[in-house]
């Protein structure tokens, strides 16, 4: 059980980095480095630059996040 609840936000992938990491810009303009969740790796969901994604961040470190969902279309 987590001490704090995760922060869920939406953003856009700017750049694909090595080792399944991505540079993401959030809706509020903040940039961070995110990695894809294990379930996305398991089902081989590919993420490319320009995709709209949902991600989770810990309230302790807002410079890192985990991509949990890739939205269809550019929203």
PDB file of C-alpha atoms in Angstrom:
ATOM      1  CA  UNK A   1       0.000   0.000   0.000  1.00  0.00           C
ATOM      2  CA  UNK A   2       1.432   3.355  -1.032  1.00  0.00           C
ATOM      3  CA  UNK A   3       1.999   6.128   1.474  1.00  0.00           C
ATOM      4  CA  UNK A   4       0.811   8.761  -0.960  1.00  0.00           C
ATOM      5  CA  UNK A   5      -1.522   8.533  -3.918  1.00  0.00           C
ATOM      6  CA  UNK A   6      -0.020   8.826  -7.389  1.00  0.00           C
ATOM      7  CA  UNK A   7      -0.579  11.973  -9.425  1.00  0.00           C
ATOM      8  CA  UNK A   8      -2.186  11.257 -12.809  1.00  0.00           C
ATOM      9  CA  UNK A   9      -1.590  13.694 -15.671  1.00  0.00           C
ATOM     10  CA  UNK A  10      -1.709  13.803 -19.459  1.00  0.00           C
ATOM     11  CA  UNK A  11       1.041  14.847 -21.795  1.00  0.00           C
ATOM     12  CA  UNK A  12       2.621  14.542 -25.213  1.00  0.00           C
ATOM     13  CA  UNK A  13       5.736  12.541 -26.069  1.00  0.00           C
ATOM     14  CA  UNK A  14       8.435  14.860 -27.443  1.00  0.00           C
ATOM     15  CA  UNK A  15      11.365  12.498 -27.878  1.00  0.00           C
ATOM     16  CA  UNK A  16      12.044   8.767 -27.694  1.00  0.00           C
ATOM     17  CA  UNK A  17      15.129   8.002 -25.582  1.00  0.00           C
ATOM     18  CA  UNK A  18      17.064   4.729 -25.267  1.00  0.00           C
ATOM     19  CA  UNK A  19      15.976   1.970 -22.875  1.00  0.00           C
ATOM     20  CA  UNK A  20      12.224   2.581 -23.380  1.00  0.00           C
ATOM     21  CA  UNK A  21      12.293   6.056 -21.866  1.00  0.00           C
ATOM     22  CA  UNK A  22      10.565   9.112 -23.243  1.00  0.00           C
ATOM     23  CA  UNK A  23      10.785  12.868 -22.838  1.00  0.00           C
ATOM     24  CA  UNK A  24       7.218  14.056 -22.148  1.00  0.00           C
ATOM     25  CA  UNK A  25       5.702  17.535 -21.942  1.00  0.00           C
ATOM     26  CA  UNK A  26       2.683  17.737 -19.645  1.00  0.00           C
ATOM     27  CA  UNK A  27      -0.414  19.811 -20.348  1.00  0.00           C
ATOM     28  CA  UNK A  28       0.822  22.450 -17.884  1.00  0.00           C
ATOM     29  CA  UNK A  29       4.141  22.821 -19.773  1.00  0.00           C
ATOM     30  CA  UNK A  30       6.358  20.863 -17.340  1.00  0.00           C
ATOM     31  CA  UNK A  31       8.865  18.443 -18.956  1.00  0.00           C
ATOM     32  CA  UNK A  32       9.936  15.128 -17.459  1.00  0.00           C
ATOM     33  CA  UNK A  33      11.436  11.755 -18.335  1.00  0.00           C
ATOM     34  CA  UNK A  34       8.987   8.851 -18.300  1.00  0.00           C
ATOM     35  CA  UNK A  35       9.247   5.113 -18.834  1.00  0.00           C
ATOM     36  CA  UNK A  36       6.610   2.723 -20.132  1.00  0.00           C
ATOM     37  CA  UNK A  37       4.745   0.564 -17.641  1.00  0.00           C
ATOM     38  CA  UNK A  38       5.328  -3.187 -17.552  1.00  0.00           C
ATOM     39  CA  UNK A  39       1.874  -3.941 -18.922  1.00  0.00           C
ATOM     40  CA  UNK A  40       2.635  -1.783 -21.978  1.00  0.00           C
ATOM     41  CA  UNK A  41       5.859  -3.724 -22.538  1.00  0.00           C
ATOM     42  CA  UNK A  42       4.027  -7.024 -22.066  1.00  0.00           C
ATOM     43  CA  UNK A  43       1.432  -6.240 -24.740  1.00  0.00           C
ATOM     44  CA  UNK A  44       4.026  -4.547 -27.005  1.00  0.00           C
ATOM     45  CA  UNK A  45       2.289  -1.174 -27.170  1.00  0.00           C
ATOM     46  CA  UNK A  46       4.565   1.122 -29.133  1.00  0.00           C
ATOM     47  CA  UNK A  47       4.924   4.803 -28.304  1.00  0.00           C
ATOM     48  CA  UNK A  48       6.286   7.297 -30.819  1.00  0.00           C
ATOM     49  CA  UNK A  49       6.959  11.022 -30.706  1.00  0.00           C
ATOM     50  CA  UNK A  50       3.744  13.042 -30.841  1.00  0.00           C
ATOM     51  CA  UNK A  51       1.562  10.494 -29.040  1.00  0.00           C
ATOM     52  CA  UNK A  52      -0.811  11.679 -26.340  1.00  0.00           C
ATOM     53  CA  UNK A  53      -0.261   9.651 -23.142  1.00  0.00           C
ATOM     54  CA  UNK A  54      -1.477   9.365 -19.565  1.00  0.00           C
ATOM     55  CA  UNK A  55       1.155   9.017 -16.882  1.00  0.00           C
ATOM     56  CA  UNK A  56       1.535   8.584 -13.155  1.00  0.00           C
ATOM     57  CA  UNK A  57       3.994  10.489 -11.000  1.00  0.00           C
ATOM     58  CA  UNK A  58       5.002  10.104  -7.389  1.00  0.00           C
ATOM     59  CA  UNK A  59       4.454  13.232  -5.273  1.00  0.00           C
ATOM     60  CA  UNK A  60       8.021  12.777  -3.976  1.00  0.00           C
ATOM     61  CA  UNK A  61       9.786  13.111  -7.356  1.00  0.00           C
ATOM     62  CA  UNK A  62       7.989  15.110 -10.036  1.00  0.00           C
ATOM     63  CA  UNK A  63      10.844  14.799 -12.556  1.00  0.00           C
ATOM     64  CA  UNK A  64      10.056  11.133 -13.356  1.00  0.00           C
ATOM     65  CA  UNK A  65       6.896   9.357 -14.414  1.00  0.00           C
ATOM     66  CA  UNK A  66       5.411   6.093 -15.683  1.00  0.00           C
ATOM     67  CA  UNK A  67       3.385   6.003 -18.895  1.00  0.00           C
ATOM     68  CA  UNK A  68       0.254   3.936 -18.290  1.00  0.00           C
ATOM     69  CA  UNK A  69      -1.902   4.590 -21.372  1.00  0.00           C
ATOM     70  CA  UNK A  70      -1.470   5.748 -24.975  1.00  0.00           C
ATOM     71  CA  UNK A  71      -4.486   7.642 -26.283  1.00  0.00           C
ATOM     72  CA  UNK A  72      -5.641   7.064 -29.837  1.00  0.00           C
ATOM     73  CA  UNK A  73      -5.521  10.115 -32.062  1.00  0.00           C
ATOM     74  CA  UNK A  74      -3.930  13.420 -31.189  1.00  0.00           C
ATOM     75  CA  UNK A  75      -6.035  15.013 -28.476  1.00  0.00           C
TER      76      UNK A  75
END
